[in-house]
Amino acid sequence: MRQNRAVLTLGLSTMAMTASFVIWSVFSPIAGQLKELLHLSSIQMSLLIAAPVLLGSIMRIPMGIYTDRFGGRRVFTATMLFLIVPLLAAASTQSYWVLLLCALFIGVAGTTFAISMTYVSRWFPPERQGLVLGLAGIGNLGGAVASYTLPFIFNSYGFQWVFWSLAILMACVSVIFWAGTTDLPAPAKAKTFKQSMAVMQDQATWYLSLFYFLTFGGFVAFGAYLPTFLTDMFHLPATDAGIKTAGFVLIATLIRPLGGYWADRFGSRKVLVVVFTGIVVTSLVMAVFTSHFSVFFTSCYAAAILLGLGNGAVFKMVPEVSASNIGAVTGIVGAAGGVGGFFPPILLGMIKDLTGAYSLGFVLLALFACVCLRMNYSTKRMELRNQEAAA
């Protein structure tokens, strides 16, 4: 009975996270139409796209902690029901500033990553959590679903129906999730927010945050900026670039469970050695071959595989840092990954303006992967010292 409940919890949590990530990604796919409809500047449009990303990343920390305290069923359902309010408000306005405020609150959808990971991890033993959390992470596909469906809804039915349809979706998913899930018994004594945040004093929390800043941040950054690479450097049509970018997102997301499975079987640190080394190589290849489409594009898809594997392997390590504070660690690491996806596109734009090319950006990515490779070695030495001390 417990096993069946666990599988159902995993399935419904993945469904709910996918629906929430469609909402979290609502502004990027319809940015061009919104810019024309509301006569927005490029800066205004950038703020509208960035607002949900930033809040959804930072708020993962408290939401992970609250999931530990109050249970995933309650927190997940309450979050989804809350999202209906800014969606309906966004559908009812054509004021940019009201829409920006709605975008900020829509960012709460991004916190469902921390809620889902914390909730699901409680239902499975440690030796299976790599694969299970990788499967739960498939909810990231919500971004790809948004890219395919929302422009069609906008063009066919208008601005308001984009947000009305998502509000209806959220209401339906909330009811299904509440009806099909249950919470495990709460801890006898719930930790305070301050006690939960004590994990920030653990070096391992910072190491994992750095790793996820690279792997998930790289996934988000490529997903956001790859269309620009393909249209700017190789003059591909926007539709062709969008399809190729969707392929990148699909590969990186679907291979994530394999990274978790290999982490279960061989150990997260061994998987990450391969991932970080591979990112160094692919980044340098992209830096050198920015004018050769086939080599550059093949390297991008190789990077998608590596980043997806890395995402799965990193989250296998999260319960190992603090089994009693999974929500706090999940929130902190997840926030680092979200923020990691926000800054690279800005940096790449600056590099392009200053140097006329993107090559330096890929070199910096390779250097950052080298730092993560070194830190991964440090975590292994730290683990060996702890084992010796325990003996």
mmCIF file of C-alpha atoms in Angstrom:
data_model
loop_
_atom_site.group_PDB
_atom_site.id
_atom_site.type_symbol
_atom_site.label_atom_id
_atom_site.label_comp_id
_atom_site.label_asym_id
_atom_site.label_seq_id
_atom_site.Cartn_x
_atom_site.Cartn_y
_atom_site.Cartn_z
ATOM 1 C CA MET A 1 0.000 0.000 0.000
ATOM 2 C CA ARG A 2 2.820 2.425 0.917
ATOM 3 C CA GLN A 3 4.592 1.606 -2.371
ATOM 4 C CA ASN A 4 1.472 2.333 -4.434
ATOM 5 C CA ARG A 5 0.969 5.611 -2.588
ATOM 6 C CA ALA A 6 4.578 6.571 -3.231
ATOM 7 C CA VAL A 7 4.283 5.939 -6.981
ATOM 8 C CA LEU A 8 1.000 7.880 -7.140
ATOM 9 C CA THR A 9 2.590 10.753 -5.233
ATOM 10 C CA LEU A 10 5.489 10.822 -7.697
ATOM 11 C CA GLY A 11 3.157 10.832 -10.704
ATOM 12 C CA LEU A 12 0.809 13.525 -9.413
ATOM 13 C CA SER A 13 3.678 15.711 -8.172
ATOM 14 C CA THR A 14 5.337 15.537 -11.595
ATOM 15 C CA MET A 15 2.018 16.433 -13.244
ATOM 16 C CA ALA A 16 1.474 19.377 -10.891
ATOM 17 C CA MET A 17 5.021 20.660 -11.342
ATOM 18 C CA THR A 18 4.717 20.423 -15.133
ATOM 19 C CA ALA A 19 1.508 22.478 -15.076
ATOM 20 C CA SER A 20 3.109 25.007 -12.713
ATOM 21 C CA PHE A 21 6.165 25.358 -14.952
ATOM 22 C CA VAL A 22 3.912 26.131 -17.920
ATOM 23 C CA ILE A 23 2.680 29.079 -15.864
ATOM 24 C CA TRP A 24 6.196 30.028 -14.707
ATOM 25 C CA SER A 25 7.222 30.241 -18.374
ATOM 26 C CA VAL A 26 4.129 32.112 -19.578
ATOM 27 C CA PHE A 27 5.748 35.396 -20.649
ATOM 28 C CA SER A 28 8.753 34.211 -22.661
ATOM 29 C CA PRO A 29 6.857 32.393 -25.479
ATOM 30 C CA ILE A 30 4.448 35.323 -26.038
ATOM 31 C CA ALA A 31 7.010 38.094 -25.501
ATOM 32 C CA GLY A 32 6.931 39.245 -29.120
ATOM 33 C CA GLN A 33 3.129 39.456 -29.241
ATOM 34 C CA LEU A 34 2.950 41.244 -25.880
ATOM 35 C CA LYS A 35 5.613 43.731 -26.912
ATOM 36 C CA GLU A 36 3.601 44.642 -30.003
ATOM 37 C CA LEU A 37 0.206 44.636 -28.254
ATOM 38 C CA LEU A 38 1.246 46.818 -25.298
ATOM 39 C CA HIS A 39 3.914 48.842 -27.179
ATOM 40 C CA LEU A 40 6.660 47.822 -24.761
ATOM 41 C CA SER A 41 10.348 48.672 -24.915
ATOM 42 C CA SER A 42 12.966 45.924 -24.874
ATOM 43 C CA ILE A 43 13.839 46.763 -21.263
ATOM 44 C CA GLN A 44 10.194 46.557 -20.186
ATOM 45 C CA MET A 45 9.822 43.192 -21.899
ATOM 46 C CA SER A 46 13.026 41.887 -20.286
ATOM 47 C CA LEU A 47 11.743 42.857 -16.841
ATOM 48 C CA LEU A 48 8.449 41.114 -17.513
ATOM 49 C CA ILE A 49 10.264 37.891 -18.436
ATOM 50 C CA ALA A 50 12.814 38.124 -15.601
ATOM 51 C CA ALA A 51 10.432 38.927 -12.726
ATOM 52 C CA PRO A 52 8.944 35.405 -12.394
ATOM 53 C CA VAL A 53 12.376 33.767 -12.733
ATOM 54 C CA LEU A 54 13.954 35.729 -9.903
ATOM 55 C CA LEU A 55 11.090 35.426 -7.410
ATOM 56 C CA GLY A 56 10.465 31.790 -8.294
ATOM 57 C CA SER A 57 14.113 30.992 -7.603
ATOM 58 C CA ILE A 58 14.579 32.918 -4.364
ATOM 59 C CA MET A 59 11.255 31.804 -2.855
ATOM 60 C CA ARG A 60 12.258 28.169 -3.234
ATOM 61 C CA ILE A 61 14.129 28.438 0.066
ATOM 62 C CA PRO A 62 11.166 29.192 2.374
ATOM 63 C CA MET A 63 8.778 26.986 0.368
ATOM 64 C CA GLY A 64 11.063 23.976 0.772
ATOM 65 C CA ILE A 65 11.186 24.589 4.526
ATOM 66 C CA TYR A 66 7.409 25.014 4.777
ATOM 67 C CA THR A 67 6.944 21.741 2.879
ATOM 68 C CA ASP A 68 9.019 20.014 5.557
ATOM 69 C CA ARG A 69 6.886 21.595 8.299
ATOM 70 C CA PHE A 70 3.343 21.450 6.904
ATOM 71 C CA GLY A 71 3.465 18.672 4.298
ATOM 72 C CA GLY A 72 3.704 18.686 0.523
ATOM 73 C CA ARG A 73 0.011 18.057 -0.100
ATOM 74 C CA ARG A 74 -1.074 21.218 1.694
ATOM 75 C CA VAL A 75 1.724 23.497 0.506
ATOM 76 C CA PHE A 76 1.572 22.314 -3.122
ATOM 77 C CA THR A 77 -2.225 22.685 -3.330
ATOM 78 C CA ALA A 78 -2.208 26.089 -1.635
ATOM 79 C CA THR A 79 0.494 27.318 -4.008
ATOM 80 C CA MET A 80 -1.412 26.210 -7.091
ATOM 81 C CA LEU A 81 -4.666 27.777 -5.883
ATOM 82 C CA PHE A 82 -2.827 31.031 -5.135
ATOM 83 C CA LEU A 83 -1.555 31.163 -8.729
ATOM 84 C CA ILE A 84 -5.118 31.459 -10.037
ATOM 85 C CA VAL A 85 -5.337 34.992 -8.578
ATOM 86 C CA PRO A 86 -2.453 36.656 -10.518
ATOM 87 C CA LEU A 87 -3.454 34.734 -13.663
ATOM 88 C CA LEU A 88 -6.990 36.143 -13.581
ATOM 89 C CA ALA A 89 -5.629 39.588 -12.743
ATOM 90 C CA ALA A 90 -3.218 39.439 -15.702
ATOM 91 C CA ALA A 91 -6.078 38.509 -18.024
ATOM 92 C CA SER A 92 -8.066 41.552 -16.872
ATOM 93 C CA THR A 93 -5.487 44.269 -17.563
ATOM 94 C CA GLN A 94 -3.534 45.832 -20.379
ATOM 95 C CA SER A 95 -1.534 48.057 -18.036
ATOM 96 C CA TYR A 96 2.159 47.206 -18.129
ATOM 97 C CA TRP A 97 2.740 47.947 -14.439
ATOM 98 C CA VAL A 98 -0.176 45.801 -13.297
ATOM 99 C CA LEU A 99 1.051 43.036 -15.591
ATOM 100 C CA LEU A 100 4.553 43.339 -14.112
ATOM 101 C CA LEU A 101 3.085 42.988 -10.609
ATOM 102 C CA CYS A 102 1.161 39.918 -11.763
ATOM 103 C CA ALA A 103 4.370 38.510 -13.273
ATOM 104 C CA LEU A 104 6.071 38.868 -9.907
ATOM 105 C CA PHE A 105 3.384 36.815 -8.161
ATOM 106 C CA ILE A 106 3.242 34.306 -11.035
ATOM 107 C CA GLY A 107 6.884 33.633 -10.140
ATOM 108 C CA VAL A 108 5.582 31.626 -7.166
ATOM 109 C CA ALA A 109 4.981 28.841 -9.721
ATOM 110 C CA GLY A 110 8.747 28.310 -9.852
ATOM 111 C CA THR A 111 8.794 27.361 -6.163
ATOM 112 C CA THR A 112 6.913 24.150 -6.955
ATOM 113 C CA PHE A 113 10.270 22.620 -7.861
ATOM 114 C CA ALA A 114 11.387 22.783 -4.221
ATOM 115 C CA ILE A 115 7.962 21.663 -2.997
ATOM 116 C CA SER A 116 7.854 18.665 -5.325
ATOM 117 C CA MET A 117 11.406 17.501 -4.628
ATOM 118 C CA THR A 118 10.978 17.794 -0.864
ATOM 119 C CA TYR A 119 7.574 16.092 -0.890
ATOM 120 C CA VAL A 120 8.540 13.181 -3.170
ATOM 121 C CA SER A 121 11.855 12.450 -1.441
ATOM 122 C CA ARG A 122 10.015 11.597 1.795
ATOM 123 C CA TRP A 123 8.245 8.681 0.130
ATOM 124 C CA PHE A 124 11.287 6.763 -1.138
ATOM 125 C CA PRO A 125 14.386 5.189 0.476
ATOM 126 C CA PRO A 126 17.817 6.829 -0.076
ATOM 127 C CA GLU A 127 19.038 4.141 -2.487
ATOM 128 C CA ARG A 128 16.231 5.004 -4.947
ATOM 129 C CA GLN A 129 16.095 8.768 -4.579
ATOM 130 C CA GLY A 130 18.467 9.548 -7.434
ATOM 131 C CA LEU A 131 16.166 7.951 -10.025
ATOM 132 C CA VAL A 132 12.970 9.116 -8.305
ATOM 133 C CA LEU A 133 14.031 12.756 -8.000
ATOM 134 C CA GLY A 134 15.220 12.631 -11.597
ATOM 135 C CA LEU A 135 11.743 11.485 -12.656
ATOM 136 C CA ALA A 136 10.149 14.217 -10.556
ATOM 137 C CA GLY A 137 12.392 16.742 -12.315
ATOM 138 C CA ILE A 138 10.703 15.918 -15.633
ATOM 139 C CA GLY A 139 8.255 18.618 -14.550
ATOM 140 C CA ASN A 140 10.757 21.038 -16.115
ATOM 141 C CA LEU A 141 9.139 20.077 -19.431
ATOM 142 C CA GLY A 142 6.446 22.604 -18.576
ATOM 143 C CA GLY A 143 8.673 25.221 -20.186
ATOM 144 C CA ALA A 144 8.684 23.322 -23.478
ATOM 145 C CA VAL A 145 4.903 22.821 -23.286
ATOM 146 C CA ALA A 146 4.497 26.575 -22.841
ATOM 147 C CA SER A 147 6.666 27.269 -25.896
ATOM 148 C CA TYR A 148 4.518 25.023 -28.094
ATOM 149 C CA THR A 149 1.017 25.899 -26.835
ATOM 150 C CA LEU A 150 0.843 29.479 -25.574
ATOM 151 C CA PRO A 151 1.705 31.276 -28.841
ATOM 152 C CA PHE A 152 -1.041 29.244 -30.542
ATOM 153 C CA ILE A 153 -3.587 30.209 -27.876
ATOM 154 C CA PHE A 154 -2.546 33.866 -28.113
ATOM 155 C CA ASN A 155 -2.858 33.943 -31.907
ATOM 156 C CA SER A 156 -6.104 31.960 -32.028
ATOM 157 C CA TYR A 157 -8.076 33.287 -29.064
ATOM 158 C CA GLY A 158 -6.315 36.414 -27.844
ATOM 159 C CA PHE A 159 -4.316 37.741 -24.925
ATOM 160 C CA GLN A 160 -6.900 37.086 -22.204
ATOM 161 C CA TRP A 161 -7.371 33.404 -23.046
ATOM 162 C CA VAL A 162 -3.690 32.663 -22.436
ATOM 163 C CA PHE A 163 -4.182 33.492 -18.764
ATOM 164 C CA TRP A 164 -7.781 32.243 -18.478
ATOM 165 C CA SER A 165 -6.800 28.839 -19.858
ATOM 166 C CA LEU A 166 -3.895 28.577 -17.410
ATOM 167 C CA ALA A 167 -6.160 29.538 -14.508
ATOM 168 C CA ILE A 168 -8.593 26.763 -15.512
ATOM 169 C CA LEU A 169 -5.678 24.330 -15.832
ATOM 170 C CA MET A 170 -4.421 25.229 -12.367
ATOM 171 C CA ALA A 171 -7.847 24.799 -10.784
ATOM 172 C CA CYS A 172 -8.282 21.340 -12.337
ATOM 173 C CA VAL A 173 -4.775 20.161 -11.415
ATOM 174 C CA SER A 174 -5.215 21.410 -7.829
ATOM 175 C CA VAL A 175 -8.385 19.340 -7.376
ATOM 176 C CA ILE A 176 -6.801 16.207 -8.889
ATOM 177 C CA PHE A 177 -3.642 16.610 -6.792
ATOM 178 C CA TRP A 178 -5.546 17.142 -3.521
ATOM 179 C CA ALA A 179 -7.830 14.183 -4.169
ATOM 180 C CA GLY A 180 -5.028 11.782 -5.109
ATOM 181 C CA THR A 181 -2.296 12.544 -2.579
ATOM 182 C CA THR A 182 -1.734 12.342 1.144
ATOM 183 C CA ASP A 183 0.904 13.577 3.578
ATOM 184 C CA LEU A 184 3.192 11.414 5.659
ATOM 185 C CA PRO A 185 3.021 11.973 9.431
ATOM 186 C CA ALA A 186 4.657 15.255 10.436
ATOM 187 C CA PRO A 187 7.826 15.205 12.587
ATOM 188 C CA ALA A 188 7.138 15.098 16.307
ATOM 189 C CA LYS A 189 8.747 18.509 16.725
ATOM 190 C CA ALA A 190 8.801 20.796 13.725
ATOM 191 C CA LYS A 191 11.943 22.892 13.224
ATOM 192 C CA THR A 192 11.778 26.654 13.225
ATOM 193 C CA PHE A 193 12.833 28.583 10.133
ATOM 194 C CA LYS A 194 16.101 29.510 11.859
ATOM 195 C CA GLN A 195 16.835 25.888 12.773
ATOM 196 C CA SER A 196 16.155 24.760 9.215
ATOM 197 C CA MET A 197 18.483 27.397 7.805
ATOM 198 C CA ALA A 198 21.329 25.972 9.888
ATOM 199 C CA VAL A 199 22.169 23.837 6.831
ATOM 200 C CA MET A 200 23.740 26.974 5.346
ATOM 201 C CA GLN A 201 26.607 26.438 7.769
ATOM 202 C CA ASP A 202 27.359 23.104 6.091
ATOM 203 C CA GLN A 203 29.981 23.287 3.348
ATOM 204 C CA ALA A 204 28.213 20.569 1.400
ATOM 205 C CA THR A 205 25.154 22.817 0.959
ATOM 206 C CA TRP A 206 27.322 25.439 -0.739
ATOM 207 C CA TYR A 207 29.082 22.866 -2.902
ATOM 208 C CA LEU A 208 25.774 21.498 -4.163
ATOM 209 C CA SER A 209 24.503 25.032 -4.767
ATOM 210 C CA LEU A 210 27.585 25.752 -6.870
ATOM 211 C CA PHE A 211 27.124 22.524 -8.835
ATOM 212 C CA TYR A 212 23.441 23.210 -9.484
ATOM 213 C CA PHE A 213 24.222 26.817 -10.396
ATOM 214 C CA LEU A 214 26.236 25.309 -13.257
ATOM 215 C CA THR A 215 24.056 22.355 -14.293
ATOM 216 C CA PHE A 216 20.525 23.707 -13.935
ATOM 217 C CA GLY A 217 21.609 27.297 -14.501
ATOM 218 C CA GLY A 218 23.320 26.192 -17.702
ATOM 219 C CA PHE A 219 20.175 24.338 -18.771
ATOM 220 C CA VAL A 220 17.977 27.410 -18.205
ATOM 221 C CA ALA A 221 20.483 29.811 -19.791
ATOM 222 C CA PHE A 222 20.892 27.700 -22.938
ATOM 223 C CA GLY A 223 17.138 27.267 -23.169
ATOM 224 C CA ALA A 224 16.668 31.034 -23.005
ATOM 225 C CA TYR A 225 19.606 32.121 -25.191
ATOM 226 C CA LEU A 226 20.027 29.328 -27.750
ATOM 227 C CA PRO A 227 17.483 30.923 -30.130
ATOM 228 C CA THR A 228 19.606 34.079 -30.048
ATOM 229 C CA PHE A 229 22.775 32.092 -30.813
ATOM 230 C CA LEU A 230 21.169 30.345 -33.758
ATOM 231 C CA THR A 231 19.551 33.419 -35.276
ATOM 232 C CA ASP A 232 22.442 35.799 -34.595
ATOM 233 C CA MET A 233 25.400 33.597 -35.488
ATOM 234 C CA PHE A 234 23.880 31.323 -38.138
ATOM 235 C CA HIS A 235 20.889 33.375 -39.353
ATOM 236 C CA LEU A 236 18.350 30.607 -38.798
ATOM 237 C CA PRO A 237 14.645 31.539 -39.031
ATOM 238 C CA ALA A 238 13.038 32.120 -35.619
ATOM 239 C CA THR A 239 10.727 29.105 -36.007
ATOM 240 C CA ASP A 240 13.625 26.776 -36.860
ATOM 241 C CA ALA A 241 15.662 28.114 -33.937
ATOM 242 C CA GLY A 242 12.675 27.572 -31.635
ATOM 243 C CA ILE A 243 12.246 23.957 -32.693
ATOM 244 C CA LYS A 244 15.952 23.231 -32.193
ATOM 245 C CA THR A 245 15.834 24.888 -28.763
ATOM 246 C CA ALA A 246 12.827 22.769 -27.801
ATOM 247 C CA GLY A 247 14.905 19.722 -28.746
ATOM 248 C CA PHE A 248 17.665 20.898 -26.397
ATOM 249 C CA VAL A 249 15.167 21.293 -23.524
ATOM 250 C CA LEU A 250 13.605 17.903 -24.244
ATOM 251 C CA ILE A 251 16.945 16.066 -24.254
ATOM 252 C CA ALA A 252 18.221 17.717 -21.071
ATOM 253 C CA THR A 253 14.954 17.054 -19.223
ATOM 254 C CA LEU A 254 14.325 13.459 -20.291
ATOM 255 C CA ILE A 255 17.891 12.346 -19.556
ATOM 256 C CA ARG A 256 17.779 13.751 -16.021
ATOM 257 C CA PRO A 257 16.388 10.497 -14.507
ATOM 258 C CA LEU A 258 19.312 8.589 -16.033
ATOM 259 C CA GLY A 259 21.705 10.906 -14.195
ATOM 260 C CA GLY A 260 19.902 10.113 -10.966
ATOM 261 C CA TYR A 261 19.917 6.381 -11.695
ATOM 262 C CA TRP A 262 23.648 6.367 -12.425
ATOM 263 C CA ALA A 263 24.211 8.378 -9.243
ATOM 264 C CA ASP A 264 22.314 5.673 -7.315
ATOM 265 C CA ARG A 265 24.439 2.979 -8.899
ATOM 266 C CA PHE A 266 27.915 4.497 -9.212
ATOM 267 C CA GLY A 267 27.816 7.494 -6.867
ATOM 268 C CA SER A 268 27.005 11.127 -7.591
ATOM 269 C CA ARG A 269 30.603 12.316 -7.468
ATOM 270 C CA LYS A 270 31.762 9.906 -10.175
ATOM 271 C CA VAL A 271 28.926 10.998 -12.444
ATOM 272 C CA LEU A 272 29.754 14.655 -11.812
ATOM 273 C CA VAL A 273 33.412 14.116 -12.731
ATOM 274 C CA VAL A 274 32.243 13.003 -16.184
ATOM 275 C CA VAL A 275 29.698 15.837 -16.385
ATOM 276 C CA PHE A 276 32.059 18.662 -15.426
ATOM 277 C CA THR A 277 34.882 17.340 -17.602
ATOM 278 C CA GLY A 278 32.495 17.045 -20.525
ATOM 279 C CA ILE A 279 31.210 20.591 -20.033
ATOM 280 C CA VAL A 280 34.790 21.898 -20.127
ATOM 281 C CA VAL A 281 35.366 20.146 -23.460
ATOM 282 C CA THR A 282 32.051 21.099 -25.091
ATOM 283 C CA SER A 283 32.348 24.732 -23.932
ATOM 284 C CA LEU A 284 35.796 25.097 -25.459
ATOM 285 C CA VAL A 285 34.610 23.482 -28.698
ATOM 286 C CA MET A 286 31.719 25.973 -28.864
ATOM 287 C CA ALA A 287 34.140 28.838 -28.181
ATOM 288 C CA VAL A 288 36.365 27.804 -31.111
ATOM 289 C CA PHE A 289 33.677 26.822 -33.626
ATOM 290 C CA THR A 290 31.224 29.731 -33.364
ATOM 291 C CA SER A 291 31.186 29.971 -37.166
ATOM 292 C CA HIS A 292 30.704 26.247 -37.920
ATOM 293 C CA PHE A 293 27.039 25.357 -37.434
ATOM 294 C CA SER A 294 27.270 21.555 -37.422
ATOM 295 C CA VAL A 295 30.097 21.429 -34.842
ATOM 296 C CA PHE A 296 28.580 24.153 -32.658
ATOM 297 C CA PHE A 297 25.088 22.665 -32.721
ATOM 298 C CA THR A 298 26.336 19.143 -32.007
ATOM 299 C CA SER A 299 28.265 20.521 -29.016
ATOM 300 C CA CYS A 300 25.091 22.221 -27.776
ATOM 301 C CA TYR A 301 23.193 18.937 -27.794
ATOM 302 C CA ALA A 302 26.140 17.194 -26.118
ATOM 303 C CA ALA A 303 25.970 19.900 -23.448
ATOM 304 C CA ALA A 304 22.223 19.185 -23.066
ATOM 305 C CA ILE A 305 23.013 15.552 -22.256
ATOM 306 C CA LEU A 306 25.725 16.518 -19.760
ATOM 307 C CA LEU A 307 23.632 19.192 -18.038
ATOM 308 C CA GLY A 308 20.654 16.834 -17.748
ATOM 309 C CA LEU A 309 22.810 14.083 -16.238
ATOM 310 C CA GLY A 310 24.340 16.618 -13.867
ATOM 311 C CA ASN A 311 20.955 17.847 -12.667
ATOM 312 C CA GLY A 312 19.936 14.312 -11.748
ATOM 313 C CA ALA A 313 23.234 13.529 -10.023
ATOM 314 C CA VAL A 314 23.292 16.717 -7.948
ATOM 315 C CA PHE A 315 19.839 16.136 -6.483
ATOM 316 C CA LYS A 316 20.734 12.584 -5.542
ATOM 317 C CA MET A 317 23.182 14.219 -3.085
ATOM 318 C CA VAL A 318 20.619 16.580 -1.498
ATOM 319 C CA PRO A 319 19.129 14.118 1.043
ATOM 320 C CA GLU A 320 22.687 13.073 1.957
ATOM 321 C CA VAL A 321 23.519 16.570 3.229
ATOM 322 C CA SER A 322 20.807 16.684 5.904
ATOM 323 C CA ALA A 323 18.116 14.005 5.976
ATOM 324 C CA SER A 324 16.150 15.993 8.582
ATOM 325 C CA ASN A 325 16.301 19.258 6.636
ATOM 326 C CA ILE A 326 15.648 18.108 3.070
ATOM 327 C CA GLY A 327 13.298 21.029 2.393
ATOM 328 C CA ALA A 328 15.859 23.649 3.384
ATOM 329 C CA VAL A 329 18.674 22.096 1.332
ATOM 330 C CA THR A 330 16.352 21.570 -1.647
ATOM 331 C CA GLY A 331 15.225 25.189 -1.476
ATOM 332 C CA ILE A 332 18.739 26.602 -1.246
ATOM 333 C CA VAL A 333 20.176 24.408 -4.008
ATOM 334 C CA GLY A 334 17.127 24.954 -6.216
ATOM 335 C CA ALA A 335 17.371 28.717 -5.728
ATOM 336 C CA ALA A 336 21.028 28.651 -6.771
ATOM 337 C CA GLY A 337 20.093 26.791 -9.947
ATOM 338 C CA GLY A 338 17.355 29.275 -10.816
ATOM 339 C CA VAL A 339 19.596 32.278 -10.241
ATOM 340 C CA GLY A 340 22.274 30.511 -12.303
ATOM 341 C CA GLY A 341 19.923 30.633 -15.262
ATOM 342 C CA PHE A 342 19.217 34.339 -14.898
ATOM 343 C CA PHE A 343 22.655 35.943 -15.034
ATOM 344 C CA PRO A 344 24.452 34.155 -17.926
ATOM 345 C CA PRO A 345 22.191 35.604 -20.668
ATOM 346 C CA ILE A 346 22.851 39.106 -19.346
ATOM 347 C CA LEU A 347 26.601 38.399 -19.251
ATOM 348 C CA LEU A 348 26.533 36.954 -22.774
ATOM 349 C CA GLY A 349 24.782 40.057 -24.066
ATOM 350 C CA MET A 350 27.441 42.273 -22.490
ATOM 351 C CA ILE A 351 30.261 40.120 -23.935
ATOM 352 C CA LYS A 352 28.705 40.280 -27.396
ATOM 353 C CA ASP A 353 28.404 44.082 -27.198
ATOM 354 C CA LEU A 354 31.998 44.499 -25.984
ATOM 355 C CA THR A 355 33.807 41.918 -28.140
ATOM 356 C CA GLY A 356 31.466 41.347 -31.071
ATOM 357 C CA ALA A 357 31.365 37.572 -30.407
ATOM 358 C CA TYR A 358 30.202 35.055 -27.805
ATOM 359 C CA SER A 359 33.450 33.052 -27.563
ATOM 360 C CA LEU A 360 34.593 34.560 -24.255
ATOM 361 C CA GLY A 361 31.309 33.511 -22.652
ATOM 362 C CA PHE A 362 31.941 29.848 -23.496
ATOM 363 C CA VAL A 363 35.509 30.112 -22.177
ATOM 364 C CA LEU A 364 34.147 31.453 -18.878
ATOM 365 C CA LEU A 365 31.693 28.531 -18.762
ATOM 366 C CA ALA A 366 34.611 26.112 -19.185
ATOM 367 C CA LEU A 367 36.533 27.819 -16.369
ATOM 368 C CA PHE A 368 33.517 27.651 -14.067
ATOM 369 C CA ALA A 369 33.167 23.931 -14.829
ATOM 370 C CA CYS A 370 36.842 23.517 -13.840
ATOM 371 C CA VAL A 371 36.073 25.165 -10.496
ATOM 372 C CA CYS A 372 33.158 22.760 -9.952
ATOM 373 C CA LEU A 373 35.392 19.813 -10.861
ATOM 374 C CA ARG A 374 37.876 20.912 -8.199
ATOM 375 C CA MET A 375 35.112 21.391 -5.626
ATOM 376 C CA ASN A 376 33.711 17.942 -6.417
ATOM 377 C CA TYR A 377 37.107 16.493 -5.529
ATOM 378 C CA SER A 378 37.020 18.468 -2.268
ATOM 379 C CA THR A 379 33.664 16.965 -1.279
ATOM 380 C CA LYS A 380 35.114 13.483 -1.744
ATOM 381 C CA ARG A 381 38.024 14.292 0.560
ATOM 382 C CA MET A 382 35.616 15.803 3.087
ATOM 383 C CA GLU A 383 33.501 12.624 3.027
ATOM 384 C CA LEU A 384 36.586 10.445 3.600
ATOM 385 C CA ARG A 385 37.643 12.580 6.588
ATOM 386 C CA ASN A 386 34.154 12.256 8.093
ATOM 387 C CA GLN A 387 34.233 8.469 7.641
ATOM 388 C CA GLU A 388 37.653 8.255 9.325
ATOM 389 C CA ALA A 389 36.443 10.422 12.212
ATOM 390 C CA ALA A 390 33.337 8.230 12.640
ATOM 391 C CA ALA A 391 35.508 5.089 12.708
#
